Amino acid sequence: MSLFQLEDIKKEFKHGSTKEQILKGIDLELNKGELTALVGASGSGKSTLLTIAAGLQDLSDGSITFGGKNMSAMNAEGVREIRAKHFGFVFQHAHLVPFLTVREQLELMLDTAETKWSKKSRAARIEDALTTVDMREHKDSYPENLSGGEKQRVAIARAIIHEPQILFADEPTASLDSKRSVEVIELIERLARELNITVLMVTHDNDMLEYAERIVEMKDGKIIEF
Ligand SMILES: Nc1ncnc2c1ncn2[C@@H]1O[C@H](COP(=O)(O)OP(=O)(O)O)[C@@H](O)[C@H]1O
Ligand SMILES: [Mg+2]
């Protein structure tokens, strides 16, 4: 079932008086619970496409439809609300707050989330998310005492704590060694399979592709292969 549609997405950046077209009409659909890998050479526009899809950056032309709603026709507040309720994000680096414990990182996320939960359901959510990423025993640790893979697992817990429908991941394994990369990709694959989260993941690493149900390749701002 198609949950998310990108239609004829274009993006241009101005360099002085000239305009450069970075995305040249992208069509892409994401199906519920499916893990789609986005690959392509550096500079081909993967991160630009991902951030536009996630509502983190404006598009120049085209339309984005999520759950039947046309996001590109919404004002900034409407997009922000969808993003906060239904989207989660993971990047190459975990970007944890250095002076907060693992549990506090997640509490902070719930404090700023769109939906307000009772104290009891907040605690249950934190336990669930930490169990999902297998980090319960580290809940009182600070980031400096965690390995790169553990930090990324906390970043994933933080990204899913509000039960998003779509997870956008930009090179989530790029700063990890191969063993930690496999742990993180297996976790992301499990989010799709068991929690039915739709995942769009940019990756450079061919070893990650076997976990994807679909592989989409970009070249020079266009999709060249499904
Ligand atoms: N904010 C921006 N302003 C101008 N050019 C940009 C901006 N963001 C990205 N670009 C350009 O768009 C192209 C694609 O970048 P990006 O989407 O980051 O590619 P990828 O993630 O595939 O490496 C690059 O040439 C980059 O320099
Ligand atoms: Mg990129």
mmCIF file of C-alpha atoms and ligand atoms in Angstrom:
data_model
loop_
_atom_site.group_PDB
_atom_site.id
_atom_site.type_symbol
_atom_site.label_atom_id
_atom_site.label_comp_id
_atom_site.label_asym_id
_atom_site.label_seq_id
_atom_site.Cartn_x
_atom_site.Cartn_y
_atom_site.Cartn_z
ATOM 1 C CA MET A 1 0.000 0.000 0.000
ATOM 2 C CA SER A 2 1.423 3.343 -1.003
ATOM 3 C CA LEU A 3 1.731 5.634 2.018
ATOM 4 C CA PHE A 4 3.828 8.406 0.563
ATOM 5 C CA GLN A 5 4.165 9.798 -2.934
ATOM 6 C CA LEU A 6 6.680 12.195 -4.409
ATOM 7 C CA GLU A 7 5.652 13.542 -7.794
ATOM 8 C CA ASP A 8 7.880 15.416 -10.197
ATOM 9 C CA ILE A 9 10.011 16.896 -7.404
ATOM 10 C CA LYS A 10 12.327 19.632 -8.557
ATOM 11 C CA LYS A 11 14.828 21.617 -6.554
ATOM 12 C CA GLU A 12 17.079 24.398 -7.671
ATOM 13 C CA PHE A 13 19.696 26.355 -5.782
ATOM 14 C CA LYS A 14 20.817 29.817 -6.753
ATOM 15 C CA HIS A 15 24.534 30.405 -7.118
ATOM 16 C CA GLY A 16 24.830 34.156 -7.548
ATOM 17 C CA SER A 17 22.857 34.969 -10.686
ATOM 18 C CA THR A 18 22.787 31.380 -11.988
ATOM 19 C CA LYS A 19 20.416 28.629 -10.922
ATOM 20 C CA GLU A 20 21.473 25.032 -10.618
ATOM 21 C CA GLN A 21 18.856 22.316 -10.824
ATOM 22 C CA ILE A 22 19.764 19.650 -8.266
ATOM 23 C CA LEU A 23 16.585 17.535 -8.474
ATOM 24 C CA LYS A 24 15.215 17.220 -11.989
ATOM 25 C CA GLY A 25 11.753 15.729 -11.583
ATOM 26 C CA ILE A 26 11.735 12.841 -9.120
ATOM 27 C CA ASP A 27 8.834 10.403 -8.819
ATOM 28 C CA LEU A 28 8.942 7.993 -5.903
ATOM 29 C CA GLU A 29 6.378 6.080 -3.856
ATOM 30 C CA LEU A 30 6.986 4.528 -0.469
ATOM 31 C CA ASN A 31 4.917 1.563 0.610
ATOM 32 C CA LYS A 32 3.816 0.959 4.185
ATOM 33 C CA GLY A 33 6.357 -1.054 6.154
ATOM 34 C CA GLU A 34 8.829 -1.227 3.286
ATOM 35 C CA LEU A 35 12.541 -0.425 3.528
ATOM 36 C CA THR A 36 13.677 1.525 0.472
ATOM 37 C CA ALA A 37 17.396 2.194 -0.035
ATOM 38 C CA LEU A 38 18.416 5.303 -1.937
ATOM 39 C CA VAL A 39 21.832 4.967 -3.551
ATOM 40 C CA GLY A 40 23.957 6.937 -5.979
ATOM 41 C CA ALA A 41 27.224 8.832 -6.280
ATOM 42 C CA SER A 42 28.104 11.611 -3.897
ATOM 43 C CA GLY A 43 26.465 14.828 -5.081
ATOM 44 C CA SER A 44 23.673 13.055 -6.978
ATOM 45 C CA GLY A 45 21.031 14.681 -4.754
ATOM 46 C CA LYS A 46 20.170 11.917 -2.266
ATOM 47 C CA SER A 47 20.308 14.067 0.875
ATOM 48 C CA THR A 48 18.450 16.876 -0.853
ATOM 49 C CA LEU A 49 15.684 14.477 -1.857
ATOM 50 C CA LEU A 50 15.507 12.936 1.614
ATOM 51 C CA THR A 51 15.269 16.301 3.397
ATOM 52 C CA ILE A 52 12.620 17.541 0.963
ATOM 53 C CA ALA A 53 10.605 14.331 1.394
ATOM 54 C CA ALA A 54 10.887 14.726 5.165
ATOM 55 C CA GLY A 55 9.595 18.297 5.047
ATOM 56 C CA LEU A 56 12.904 19.674 6.337
ATOM 57 C CA GLN A 57 13.553 21.707 3.217
ATOM 58 C CA ASP A 58 11.281 23.426 0.678
ATOM 59 C CA LEU A 59 10.895 22.127 -2.842
ATOM 60 C CA SER A 60 10.971 24.284 -5.967
ATOM 61 C CA ASP A 61 8.264 22.328 -7.772
ATOM 62 C CA GLY A 62 6.288 19.093 -7.522
ATOM 63 C CA SER A 63 4.073 17.527 -4.893
ATOM 64 C CA ILE A 64 4.396 15.396 -1.781
ATOM 65 C CA THR A 65 1.446 13.341 -0.570
ATOM 66 C CA PHE A 66 1.432 11.611 2.808
ATOM 67 C CA GLY A 67 -1.502 9.422 3.853
ATOM 68 C CA GLY A 68 -3.617 11.018 1.117
ATOM 69 C CA LYS A 69 -2.809 14.584 2.233
ATOM 70 C CA ASN A 70 -1.005 16.962 -0.104
ATOM 71 C CA MET A 71 1.832 18.274 2.052
ATOM 72 C CA SER A 72 3.083 20.641 -0.610
ATOM 73 C CA ALA A 73 -0.194 22.586 -0.393
ATOM 74 C CA MET A 74 0.111 23.001 3.397
ATOM 75 C CA ASN A 75 1.539 25.957 5.245
ATOM 76 C CA ALA A 76 4.718 25.609 7.310
ATOM 77 C CA GLU A 77 2.754 24.854 10.474
ATOM 78 C CA GLY A 78 0.846 22.013 8.790
ATOM 79 C CA VAL A 79 4.070 20.466 7.514
ATOM 80 C CA ARG A 80 5.702 20.872 10.914
ATOM 81 C CA GLU A 81 2.808 19.072 12.604
ATOM 82 C CA ILE A 82 2.978 16.103 10.213
ATOM 83 C CA ARG A 83 6.735 15.934 10.625
ATOM 84 C CA ALA A 84 6.545 16.027 14.418
ATOM 85 C CA LYS A 85 3.777 13.415 14.654
ATOM 86 C CA HIS A 86 4.546 10.995 11.881
ATOM 87 C CA PHE A 87 8.188 11.280 10.812
ATOM 88 C CA GLY A 88 11.414 10.212 12.505
ATOM 89 C CA PHE A 89 14.989 11.036 11.536
ATOM 90 C CA VAL A 90 18.390 9.394 11.807
ATOM 91 C CA PHE A 91 21.589 10.838 10.407
ATOM 92 C CA GLN A 92 25.183 9.733 9.982
ATOM 93 C CA HIS A 93 26.071 10.973 13.452
ATOM 94 C CA ALA A 94 23.867 10.292 16.462
ATOM 95 C CA HIS A 95 23.792 13.946 17.604
ATOM 96 C CA LEU A 96 23.089 13.046 21.224
ATOM 97 C CA VAL A 97 23.101 15.749 23.883
ATOM 98 C CA PRO A 98 26.399 15.206 25.755
ATOM 99 C CA PHE A 99 25.116 16.106 29.226
ATOM 100 C CA LEU A 100 21.976 13.936 29.161
ATOM 101 C CA THR A 101 21.717 10.237 29.982
ATOM 102 C CA VAL A 102 20.193 7.840 27.464
ATOM 103 C CA ARG A 103 16.853 7.968 29.292
ATOM 104 C CA GLU A 104 16.971 11.775 29.416
ATOM 105 C CA GLN A 105 17.615 11.991 25.652
ATOM 106 C CA LEU A 106 14.323 10.149 25.156
ATOM 107 C CA GLU A 107 12.484 12.203 27.774
ATOM 108 C CA LEU A 108 13.571 15.359 26.003
ATOM 109 C CA MET A 109 12.125 14.021 22.767
ATOM 110 C CA LEU A 110 8.785 13.278 24.480
ATOM 111 C CA ASP A 111 8.805 16.766 26.054
ATOM 112 C CA THR A 112 9.025 18.360 22.631
ATOM 113 C CA ALA A 113 6.732 15.902 20.810
ATOM 114 C CA GLU A 114 3.459 17.017 19.296
ATOM 115 C CA THR A 115 1.407 14.479 21.269
ATOM 116 C CA LYS A 116 1.311 14.663 25.071
ATOM 117 C CA TRP A 117 1.337 11.372 26.952
ATOM 118 C CA SER A 118 0.631 10.553 30.587
ATOM 119 C CA LYS A 119 3.603 9.983 32.874
ATOM 120 C CA LYS A 120 2.882 6.259 32.879
ATOM 121 C CA SER A 121 2.691 5.929 29.113
ATOM 122 C CA ARG A 122 5.840 8.041 28.743
ATOM 123 C CA ALA A 123 7.728 5.627 30.968
ATOM 124 C CA ALA A 124 6.326 2.657 29.024
ATOM 125 C CA ARG A 125 7.326 4.232 25.714
ATOM 126 C CA ILE A 126 10.862 4.813 26.902
ATOM 127 C CA GLU A 127 11.131 1.213 28.108
ATOM 128 C CA ASP A 128 9.713 -0.075 24.810
ATOM 129 C CA ALA A 129 12.030 2.019 22.674
ATOM 130 C CA LEU A 130 15.089 1.024 24.698
ATOM 131 C CA THR A 131 14.069 -2.637 24.503
ATOM 132 C CA THR A 132 13.597 -2.364 20.733
ATOM 133 C CA VAL A 133 17.145 -1.048 20.288
ATOM 134 C CA ASP A 134 18.529 -3.332 23.022
ATOM 135 C CA MET A 135 19.848 -0.460 25.164
ATOM 136 C CA ARG A 136 17.869 -0.898 28.380
ATOM 137 C CA GLU A 137 20.910 -1.691 30.455
ATOM 138 C CA HIS A 138 22.509 1.574 29.304
ATOM 139 C CA LYS A 139 19.641 3.884 30.183
ATOM 140 C CA ASP A 140 21.629 5.781 32.821
ATOM 141 C CA SER A 141 24.778 6.073 30.695
ATOM 142 C CA TYR A 142 26.044 9.290 29.166
ATOM 143 C CA PRO A 143 26.967 9.391 25.447
ATOM 144 C CA GLU A 144 30.707 9.568 26.183
ATOM 145 C CA ASN A 145 30.498 6.076 27.697
ATOM 146 C CA LEU A 146 28.789 4.525 24.667
ATOM 147 C CA SER A 147 30.329 3.074 21.511
ATOM 148 C CA GLY A 148 29.461 4.530 18.094
ATOM 149 C CA GLY A 149 26.991 1.709 17.441
ATOM 150 C CA GLU A 150 25.340 2.159 20.844
ATOM 151 C CA LYS A 151 24.969 5.903 20.258
ATOM 152 C CA GLN A 152 23.344 5.259 16.915
ATOM 153 C CA ARG A 153 20.943 2.795 18.555
ATOM 154 C CA VAL A 154 19.962 5.523 21.054
ATOM 155 C CA ALA A 155 19.466 7.913 18.125
ATOM 156 C CA ILE A 156 17.143 5.316 16.575
ATOM 157 C CA ALA A 157 15.234 4.907 19.861
ATOM 158 C CA ARG A 158 14.826 8.692 19.930
ATOM 159 C CA ALA A 159 13.648 8.676 16.310
ATOM 160 C CA ILE A 160 10.893 6.098 16.945
ATOM 161 C CA ILE A 161 9.751 7.015 20.458
ATOM 162 C CA HIS A 162 6.719 8.928 19.146
ATOM 163 C CA GLU A 163 5.782 5.948 16.917
ATOM 164 C CA PRO A 164 6.331 7.598 13.551
ATOM 165 C CA GLN A 165 4.998 6.131 10.327
ATOM 166 C CA ILE A 166 8.081 6.977 8.298
ATOM 167 C CA LEU A 167 11.743 6.875 9.293
ATOM 168 C CA PHE A 168 14.120 8.928 7.153
ATOM 169 C CA ALA A 169 17.729 7.808 7.545
ATOM 170 C CA ASP A 170 20.662 9.541 5.831
ATOM 171 C CA GLU A 171 23.714 7.242 5.790
ATOM 172 C CA PRO A 172 22.967 5.878 9.276
ATOM 173 C CA THR A 173 25.883 3.418 9.162
ATOM 174 C CA ALA A 174 28.478 5.621 7.458
ATOM 175 C CA SER A 175 30.507 6.307 10.580
ATOM 176 C CA LEU A 176 30.386 2.741 11.952
ATOM 177 C CA ASP A 177 32.648 -0.264 11.422
ATOM 178 C CA SER A 178 31.161 -3.220 9.556
ATOM 179 C CA LYS A 179 30.062 -5.176 12.647
ATOM 180 C CA ARG A 180 28.244 -2.166 14.155
ATOM 181 C CA SER A 181 26.829 -1.301 10.736
ATOM 182 C CA VAL A 182 25.229 -4.729 10.503
ATOM 183 C CA GLU A 183 23.722 -4.335 13.993
ATOM 184 C CA VAL A 184 22.244 -0.971 13.065
ATOM 185 C CA ILE A 185 20.892 -2.072 9.674
ATOM 186 C CA GLU A 186 19.401 -5.231 11.210
ATOM 187 C CA LEU A 187 17.669 -3.008 13.732
ATOM 188 C CA ILE A 188 16.334 -0.681 11.024
ATOM 189 C CA GLU A 189 15.136 -3.663 8.986
ATOM 190 C CA ARG A 190 13.345 -4.987 12.083
ATOM 191 C CA LEU A 191 11.566 -1.638 12.556
ATOM 192 C CA ALA A 192 10.119 -2.018 9.084
ATOM 193 C CA ARG A 193 9.221 -5.688 9.420
ATOM 194 C CA GLU A 194 7.925 -5.821 13.013
ATOM 195 C CA LEU A 195 6.693 -2.288 13.682
ATOM 196 C CA ASN A 196 5.544 -1.676 10.089
ATOM 197 C CA ILE A 197 7.551 1.553 9.910
ATOM 198 C CA THR A 198 8.190 2.773 6.372
ATOM 199 C CA VAL A 199 11.894 3.486 5.909
ATOM 200 C CA LEU A 200 13.690 5.615 3.341
ATOM 201 C CA MET A 201 17.429 5.155 3.841
ATOM 202 C CA VAL A 202 20.282 6.765 1.952
ATOM 203 C CA THR A 203 23.346 4.555 1.937
ATOM 204 C CA HIS A 204 26.764 4.356 0.342
ATOM 205 C CA ASP A 205 27.436 0.897 1.655
ATOM 206 C CA ASN A 206 26.626 -1.993 -0.697
ATOM 207 C CA ASP A 207 26.564 -4.415 2.241
ATOM 208 C CA MET A 208 23.429 -2.631 3.460
ATOM 209 C CA LEU A 209 21.493 -3.245 0.247
ATOM 210 C CA GLU A 210 20.602 -6.859 0.960
ATOM 211 C CA TYR A 211 18.399 -5.585 3.804
ATOM 212 C CA ALA A 212 16.364 -3.321 1.530
ATOM 213 C CA GLU A 213 13.176 -4.459 -0.163
ATOM 214 C CA ARG A 214 13.631 -1.837 -2.845
ATOM 215 C CA ILE A 215 16.700 -0.085 -4.189
ATOM 216 C CA VAL A 216 16.364 3.244 -5.951
ATOM 217 C CA GLU A 217 19.387 4.739 -7.664
ATOM 218 C CA MET A 218 19.942 8.438 -8.321
ATOM 219 C CA LYS A 219 22.254 10.023 -10.829
ATOM 220 C CA ASP A 220 22.608 13.760 -11.443
ATOM 221 C CA GLY A 221 19.303 14.617 -9.797
ATOM 222 C CA LYS A 222 17.246 11.884 -11.456
ATOM 223 C CA ILE A 223 16.180 8.364 -10.578
ATOM 224 C CA ILE A 224 17.780 5.945 -12.997
ATOM 225 C CA GLU A 225 16.819 2.557 -11.662
ATOM 226 C CA PHE A 226 14.198 0.717 -9.631
HETATM 227 N N1 LIG B 1 21.819 24.336 0.317
HETATM 228 C C1 LIG B 1 22.450 24.138 -0.830
HETATM 229 N N2 LIG B 1 22.821 25.170 -1.622
HETATM 230 C C2 LIG B 1 23.438 24.964 -2.795
HETATM 231 N N3 LIG B 1 23.747 23.754 -3.299
HETATM 232 C C3 LIG B 1 23.412 22.686 -2.559
HETATM 233 C C4 LIG B 1 22.749 22.812 -1.295
HETATM 234 N N4 LIG B 1 22.532 21.559 -0.804
HETATM 235 C C5 LIG B 1 23.036 20.710 -1.711
HETATM 236 N N5 LIG B 1 23.566 21.371 -2.761
HETATM 237 C C6 LIG B 1 24.193 20.757 -3.931
HETATM 238 O O1 LIG B 1 23.323 19.769 -4.433
HETATM 239 C C7 LIG B 1 24.032 18.651 -4.933
HETATM 240 C C8 LIG B 1 23.505 17.393 -4.316
HETATM 241 O O2 LIG B 1 23.830 17.396 -2.926
HETATM 242 P P1 LIG B 1 23.313 16.260 -1.933
HETATM 243 O O3 LIG B 1 21.836 16.179 -2.009
HETATM 244 O O4 LIG B 1 23.928 16.550 -0.608
HETATM 245 O O5 LIG B 1 23.949 14.961 -2.595
HETATM 246 P P2 LIG B 1 24.256 13.517 -1.989
HETATM 247 O O6 LIG B 1 23.552 13.398 -0.678
HETATM 248 O O7 LIG B 1 23.753 12.564 -3.016
HETATM 249 O O8 LIG B 1 25.738 13.435 -1.847
HETATM 250 C C9 LIG B 1 25.500 18.922 -4.640
HETATM 251 O O9 LIG B 1 26.089 19.406 -5.824
HETATM 252 C C10 LIG B 1 25.464 19.994 -3.593
HETATM 253 O O10 LIG B 1 26.581 20.819 -3.676
HETATM 254 MG MG MG B 2 24.242 13.064 1.239
#
